[in-house]
Rosetta silent file (secondary structure, phi, psi, omega in degrees, C-alpha in Angstrom):
SEQUENCE: XXXXXXXXXXXXXXXXXXXXXXXXXXXXXXXXXXXXXXXXXXXXXXXXXXXXXXXXXXXXXXXXXXXXXXXXXXXXXXXXXXXXXXXXXXXXXXXXXXXXXXXXXXXXXXXXXXXXXXXXXXXXXXXXXXXXXXXXXXXXXXXXXXXXXXXXXXXXXXXXXXXXXXXXXXXXXXXXXXXXXXXXXXXXXXX
SCORE:     score description
SCORE:     0.000 S_00000001
   1 L     0.000  104.755  176.107    9.730    1.548    5.512 S_00000001
   2 L   -57.348  117.925  152.268    8.112   -2.137    3.628 S_00000001
   3 L   -83.504  -75.882  171.475   10.125   -4.589    5.007 S_00000001
   4 H   -48.706  -19.096  133.555    9.061   -7.084    2.554 S_00000001
   5 H   -34.813  -48.358 -166.584   10.482   -4.061   -0.214 S_00000001
   6 H   -83.706  -24.869 -175.612   13.585   -3.465    1.542 S_00000001
   7 H   -87.748  -48.968 -173.404   14.688   -7.178    2.044 S_00000001
   8 H   -56.650  -26.656 -142.386   13.324   -7.950   -1.400 S_00000001
   9 H  -101.226   -7.772  168.605   15.290   -5.028   -3.543 S_00000001
  10 H  -123.095   16.193  140.545   18.485   -6.064   -1.286 S_00000001
  11 L   -95.813   11.618  148.189   18.304   -9.816   -2.154 S_00000001
  12 L   -86.515  -38.222  152.248   18.426   -9.012   -5.685 S_00000001
  13 H   -78.435   -8.801  161.929   21.366   -6.616   -5.603 S_00000001
  14 H   -77.074   23.555 -162.957   22.767   -8.988   -3.545 S_00000001
  15 H  -158.644    9.474  162.175   22.415  -12.174   -6.272 S_00000001
  16 L    51.445   31.228  157.900   22.848   -8.923   -9.166 S_00000001
  17 L   -91.610  146.052  159.377   19.056   -8.975  -10.041 S_00000001
  18 L  -101.821  166.080 -174.304   16.960   -6.939  -11.284 S_00000001
  19 L   -54.939  144.182  158.187   12.988   -6.596   -9.768 S_00000001
  20 L   -94.571  134.250  120.276    9.792   -8.383  -11.280 S_00000001
  21 L  -133.149  150.231 -145.904    7.164   -6.580  -10.895 S_00000001
  22 E  -139.992  112.768 -170.163    4.308   -7.627  -11.873 S_00000001
  23 E  -103.564  144.940 -144.519    0.675   -5.257  -12.528 S_00000001
  24 L  -152.766   68.131 -164.011   -2.505   -6.793  -11.840 S_00000001
  25 L   -40.338  108.856  154.669   -5.880   -4.968  -12.139 S_00000001
  26 L    -9.020  111.892  173.301   -7.912   -5.475   -8.997 S_00000001
  27 L    91.610  -60.151 -169.673  -11.491   -6.972   -9.823 S_00000001
  28 L  -102.829  151.655   33.363  -11.271   -8.318  -13.047 S_00000001
  29 L  -131.142   62.536  125.044  -12.239  -10.558  -14.255 S_00000001
  30 L   144.553  164.418 -164.878  -13.785  -10.749  -10.836 S_00000001
  31 H   -83.063  -28.789  156.601  -11.940  -11.136   -7.516 S_00000001
  32 H   -50.124  -44.041  176.395  -11.591  -14.911   -7.148 S_00000001
  33 H   -85.892   17.546  149.622   -9.381  -15.474  -10.241 S_00000001
  34 H   -59.429  -42.659  173.096   -7.918  -12.434   -8.795 S_00000001
  35 H   -79.689  -27.984  160.156   -6.590  -13.601   -6.425 S_00000001
  36 H   -18.405 -112.738  149.428   -6.039  -16.191   -8.533 S_00000001
  37 H    13.998  -84.638  148.037   -3.290  -14.235  -10.589 S_00000001
  38 H   -36.447 -100.702 -173.341   -1.576  -13.103   -7.197 S_00000001
  39 H    -9.138  -58.553  166.217   -0.893  -16.241   -6.278 S_00000001
  40 H   -52.745  -21.190 -153.840    0.363  -17.260  -10.150 S_00000001
  41 H   -82.592  -80.556 -146.274    2.577  -13.795  -10.078 S_00000001
  42 H   -83.952   -3.591  159.920    3.766  -14.991   -7.305 S_00000001
  43 H   -33.374  -63.573 -141.361    4.389  -18.972   -7.611 S_00000001
  44 H   -68.808  -13.826 -146.700    6.036  -18.292  -11.128 S_00000001
  45 L   113.437   -7.202  155.618    8.803  -15.278   -9.423 S_00000001
  46 L   -22.986  114.988  176.740    6.860  -11.756   -9.431 S_00000001
  47 L   -98.796  -27.733  138.339    9.236  -10.184   -7.236 S_00000001
  48 L  -149.683  171.732  169.443    6.967   -7.882   -5.920 S_00000001
  49 E  -132.643  151.706 -157.378    3.187   -6.842   -7.240 S_00000001
  50 E  -107.587  121.054  168.963    1.748   -3.817   -8.164 S_00000001
  51 E  -112.390  108.715  169.642   -2.095   -3.945   -7.710 S_00000001
  52 L    -3.894   45.587 -170.308   -3.947   -2.163   -9.609 S_00000001
  53 L   -44.471  155.323 -165.788   -6.946   -0.332   -7.229 S_00000001
  54 L   -86.476  165.804  179.671   -9.886   -0.083   -9.903 S_00000001
  55 L  -175.908  136.898 -150.780  -11.123    3.666  -10.421 S_00000001
  56 L   -74.547  -48.379  169.477  -14.211    5.188  -12.903 S_00000001
  57 L   -78.624   49.821 -170.400  -11.826    8.151  -14.260 S_00000001
  58 L   -47.185   68.484  171.201   -7.979    6.664  -14.624 S_00000001
  59 L   -23.965  -38.721  141.359   -6.540    9.572  -16.579 S_00000001
  60 L  -110.080   87.062   74.762   -3.371    8.043  -16.932 S_00000001
  61 L  -108.627  146.084  147.841   -3.924    4.678  -18.434 S_00000001
  62 L    16.890  168.151 -172.064   -4.196    3.027  -21.368 S_00000001
  63 H   -91.564  -58.321  176.776   -8.155    1.872  -23.095 S_00000001
  64 H   -24.233  -65.733 -163.181   -6.312   -1.518  -21.786 S_00000001
  65 H   -81.469  -13.594  179.160   -6.251   -0.474  -18.478 S_00000001
  66 H   -35.829  -71.676  158.746   -9.421    1.539  -18.475 S_00000001
  67 H   -10.332  -80.763 -158.547  -10.955   -1.288  -19.546 S_00000001
  68 H   -61.657  -33.947 -166.897   -9.726   -3.655  -16.922 S_00000001
  69 H   -79.266  -53.723  162.889  -10.671   -0.604  -14.013 S_00000001
  70 H   -84.895    2.926  139.347  -14.514   -1.009  -15.197 S_00000001
  71 H   -88.674   -0.173  152.728  -14.804   -4.202  -15.554 S_00000001
  72 H   -56.422  -83.071 -171.431  -13.472   -4.752  -12.156 S_00000001
  73 L   -49.458   -3.110  165.100  -15.799   -1.922  -11.131 S_00000001
  74 L   -98.175  -18.581  178.660  -19.140   -3.557  -13.119 S_00000001
  75 L   -78.515    7.807 -165.414  -17.719   -6.930  -11.205 S_00000001
  76 L    79.615    3.046  168.942  -18.030   -5.453   -7.458 S_00000001
  77 L   -63.522   96.700  162.897  -14.535   -4.362   -6.845 S_00000001
  78 L  -107.003  133.101  152.390  -14.659   -1.899   -4.072 S_00000001
  79 L   -10.686   -6.901  167.966  -11.733   -0.120   -2.542 S_00000001
  80 L  -101.234  -58.425  155.240  -12.649   -2.279    0.401 S_00000001
  81 H   -16.147  -70.397  166.095  -12.563   -5.338   -1.584 S_00000001
  82 H   -86.756   19.314  124.876   -9.506   -5.005   -2.475 S_00000001
  83 H   -86.290   -3.450  128.184   -8.228   -4.912    0.900 S_00000001
  84 H   -44.705  -77.559  153.974   -9.919   -7.749    1.104 S_00000001
  85 H   -35.928  -41.152 -160.754   -7.605   -9.586   -1.920 S_00000001
  86 H   -60.947  -61.559 -164.778   -4.620   -8.403    0.000 S_00000001
  87 H   -11.424  -70.105  162.280   -6.215   -9.699    2.930 S_00000001
  88 H   -44.157  -29.080 -147.307   -6.622  -13.668    1.066 S_00000001
  89 H   -96.114   10.275  170.863   -3.766  -13.478   -0.588 S_00000001
  90 L  -114.615   19.151  157.929   -1.133  -12.849    2.683 S_00000001
  91 L   -81.438  -55.206 -165.809   -2.574  -16.494    4.247 S_00000001
  92 L   -41.199  -34.830 -130.366   -0.219  -17.538    0.890 S_00000001
  93 L  -155.997  138.284 -161.780    1.809  -16.026   -0.090 S_00000001
  94 L  -131.420   34.781  161.422    4.422  -12.999    1.720 S_00000001
  95 L   -94.174  159.901  167.107    5.353  -10.901   -1.535 S_00000001
  96 L   -55.158  149.906  178.194    4.902   -7.179   -1.980 S_00000001
  97 L  -152.072  109.946 -173.893    2.571   -5.956   -2.752 S_00000001
  98 E  -105.778  118.070  160.834    2.225   -1.629   -3.888 S_00000001
  99 E   -75.428  157.689 -174.420   -1.122   -0.255   -4.888 S_00000001
 100 L  -128.351  105.097  127.906   -0.814    1.481   -7.856 S_00000001
 101 E   -47.232 -179.223  149.957   -4.148    4.782   -7.567 S_00000001
 102 L  -111.343  172.008   95.925   -5.429    7.766   -7.594 S_00000001
 103 L    16.994  -73.436 -162.121   -6.527   10.148   -5.051 S_00000001
 104 H   -70.894  -80.968 -155.452  -10.046   10.315   -5.663 S_00000001
 105 H   -61.802  -12.459 -175.915  -10.780    6.757   -4.489 S_00000001
 106 H   -57.497  -40.715 -159.369   -8.094    7.015   -1.635 S_00000001
 107 H   -74.557  -55.765 -153.838   -9.743   10.354   -0.490 S_00000001
 108 L   -55.429  -45.924 -166.192  -13.650    9.499   -0.713 S_00000001
 109 L   -95.320   36.391  153.726  -12.941    6.429    1.744 S_00000001
 110 L    88.129  107.477 -163.062   -9.952    8.693    4.212 S_00000001
 111 H   -60.886  -20.719 -179.386   -6.644    8.821    3.185 S_00000001
 112 H   -64.868  -58.209 -179.236   -5.503    8.327    7.043 S_00000001
 113 H   -38.375   -2.732 -147.807   -8.282    5.656    6.732 S_00000001
 114 H  -101.329  -66.375  171.556   -7.122    3.887    3.575 S_00000001
 115 H   -44.172  -67.874 -152.911   -3.112    3.572    4.820 S_00000001
 116 H   -50.767  -48.023  145.843   -4.183    2.594    7.630 S_00000001
 117 H   -93.620   15.409  140.616   -6.100   -0.396    6.785 S_00000001
 118 H   -33.228  -95.361 -170.140   -3.435   -0.890    3.533 S_00000001
 119 H   -21.540  -63.126 -173.478   -1.137   -1.089    5.863 S_00000001
 120 L   -87.012   -7.489  142.913   -2.929   -3.841    8.407 S_00000001
 121 L   -35.881  -49.039  160.533   -4.119   -5.514    5.490 S_00000001
 122 L   115.566   -5.161  136.660   -0.729   -6.364    4.653 S_00000001
 123 L    -6.498   87.946  170.334   -0.314   -3.482    1.699 S_00000001
 124 L   -74.526  -22.533 -173.306    3.528   -2.595    1.577 S_00000001
 125 E  -146.540  164.006  141.818    3.396    0.324   -0.612 S_00000001
 126 E  -125.473  171.091  172.354    0.998    2.813   -2.491 S_00000001
 127 L  -142.340  128.168  147.327    1.709    4.926   -5.877 S_00000001
 128 E   -84.457  131.675  125.475   -0.853    8.076   -6.078 S_00000001
 129 L   -99.444   38.931  113.262    0.175    8.740   -9.407 S_00000001
 130 L   -79.339   22.410  175.572   -2.303   12.070   -9.462 S_00000001
 131 L  -147.184  115.335 -178.364   -0.499   13.324   -6.136 S_00000001
 132 L  -104.565  160.926 -168.353    2.973   14.677   -6.564 S_00000001
 133 L   -47.455  -30.907 -154.057    4.807   15.212   -3.661 S_00000001
 134 L  -115.216   -2.871 -170.569    5.330   18.872   -3.681 S_00000001
 135 L  -139.217   87.114 -158.229    1.300   19.934   -4.153 S_00000001
 136 L  -133.163  -26.705  174.455   -0.281   17.613   -2.501 S_00000001
 137 L    54.672    0.018 -171.577   -2.007   19.824    0.624 S_00000001
 138 L   -84.296  108.851  140.761   -1.707   15.963    1.801 S_00000001
 139 L   -37.898  110.085  157.955    0.653   16.091    5.147 S_00000001
 140 L   -21.127  -63.746 -148.102    2.611   12.611    4.066 S_00000001
 141 H   -49.654  -53.858 -158.316    3.535   12.381    8.144 S_00000001
 142 H   -41.140  -72.436 -138.823   -1.042   11.186    8.744 S_00000001
 143 H   -84.068   -3.857  164.575    0.170    8.482    7.008 S_00000001
 144 H   -37.605  -49.861  -94.287    4.054    7.194    8.324 S_00000001
 145 L   -91.999    1.373 -126.814    3.265    5.831   11.452 S_00000001
 146 L   -96.399   16.728  157.527    1.417    3.134    9.285 S_00000001
 147 L    71.951  -50.442  113.498    4.876    1.116    7.429 S_00000001
 148 L    44.089   97.892  154.764    4.003    2.252    4.154 S_00000001
 149 E   -97.612  176.029 -176.630    5.915    3.150    1.443 S_00000001
 150 E   -97.873   84.591 -174.146    4.998    6.265   -0.587 S_00000001
 151 L   -63.252  170.024  172.660    6.707    5.387   -4.602 S_00000001
 152 L  -104.325  151.801  145.201    7.286    9.130   -6.616 S_00000001
 153 L   -96.031  153.641  170.430    6.678    8.702  -10.077 S_00000001
 154 L  -125.212   76.731  168.144    9.987    9.644  -12.668 S_00000001
 155 L   -35.022  137.506  177.522    9.143   10.865  -15.387 S_00000001
 156 L   -87.743    9.706  154.576   11.115   11.174  -18.823 S_00000001
 157 L  -134.087   36.595  178.051   10.310   14.965  -18.669 S_00000001
 158 L   -96.401  137.322 -171.937   10.792   15.416  -15.151 S_00000001
 159 L   -60.760  166.940 -151.464   13.328   18.082  -14.748 S_00000001
 160 H  -101.369  -14.996  175.369   16.842   17.160  -13.590 S_00000001
 161 H   -66.122 -103.619  155.900   16.355   19.667  -10.214 S_00000001
 162 H    40.745  -68.415 -168.916   12.908   17.647  -10.164 S_00000001
 163 H   -74.982  -34.748  173.597   14.504   14.496   -9.852 S_00000001
 164 H   -76.944  -35.902  152.478   16.419   15.266   -6.858 S_00000001
 165 H   -59.821  -37.896 -166.782   13.008   16.220   -4.452 S_00000001
 166 H   -77.808  -44.665  148.813   11.441   13.005   -5.940 S_00000001
 167 L   -37.827   -6.261  175.391   14.145   10.752   -4.738 S_00000001
 168 L  -126.208   17.891  147.277   14.476   11.859   -1.703 S_00000001
 169 L   -58.741  -17.691 -141.176   10.598   11.854   -1.501 S_00000001
 170 L  -111.035  136.361   79.937   10.287    8.046   -2.633 S_00000001
 171 L   -37.627  109.337 -151.954    9.824    5.374   -0.173 S_00000001
 172 L   114.673 -115.204  118.128   11.261    1.966   -1.329 S_00000001
 173 L  -136.328 -133.280  164.080   11.753    2.807   -4.800 S_00000001
 174 L  -119.731  104.395  175.983   10.987    4.787   -7.972 S_00000001
 175 L   -55.848  130.544  173.394    8.286    4.462  -10.465 S_00000001
 176 L  -118.124   72.208  123.603   10.722    5.352  -14.092 S_00000001
 177 L   -23.814   86.202 -165.327    8.314    6.185  -16.585 S_00000001
 178 L   -72.232  -12.828  108.262    9.700    4.820  -19.712 S_00000001
 179 L   147.748  177.638 -173.032    8.228    7.149  -21.157 S_00000001
 180 L    13.507  127.275 -179.268    5.499   10.331  -22.041 S_00000001
 181 L    91.840 -153.614 -164.300    1.526    9.489  -22.072 S_00000001
 182 L  -119.426  129.890   48.911   -0.684    7.041  -20.744 S_00000001
 183 L   140.922  135.967  162.053   -0.088    3.556  -19.054 S_00000001
 184 L   105.374  155.283  164.605   -0.287    0.534  -22.246 S_00000001
 185 L   -86.574  166.317  113.876    0.685    0.281  -25.982 S_00000001
 186 L    36.775  137.454  169.287    0.340    1.966  -28.417 S_00000001
 187 L    52.904   20.285  116.057   -2.518    2.140  -31.110 S_00000001
 188 L   125.087 -157.598 -170.595   -5.601    1.925  -29.059 S_00000001
 189 L  -126.963  174.016 -147.997   -7.036   -1.535  -27.629 S_00000001
 190 L   -52.391  147.071  116.494   -8.647   -4.754  -27.743 S_00000001
 191 L   -16.641    0.000    0.000  -11.744   -5.400  -29.765 S_00000001
């Protein structure tokens, strides 16, 4: 369990406040600008930063996030660079960071190695969008000693009997989708 995430929610509960979780696509438009954006979000009061690891096939993302991932990849952002970005951010800020990613980059990097390196860099949690806990085929305990929270998704279409299982499998917090479909605004992206 991530102390930064649990402490953040404990503080928010004691103040009867909700969490402001801000998303940024790591590496869009580049490493330095991403670091600047992360620091600004933290300085402006973001409670948690959700850091999107760029991936070439972001199936759950809408056009805006797809384009951001594409720009980040073209700018040279890799999994290792995202972890470096977190290390740089940690030199000055303690805002919790949740990595928002797909299984493919994690699997390619090495499942256990990714979890260990992400935790060592200063990440607090991971949201693997396309890895349901009951269909994973990967033992989630492989990363248990890293301290990374595994955030789980619950959609509006999730059957009631499954919600309990997902809640028990989730650590840190539950990512509740507000609607079905891909991320972002409907109706197309920027021209």
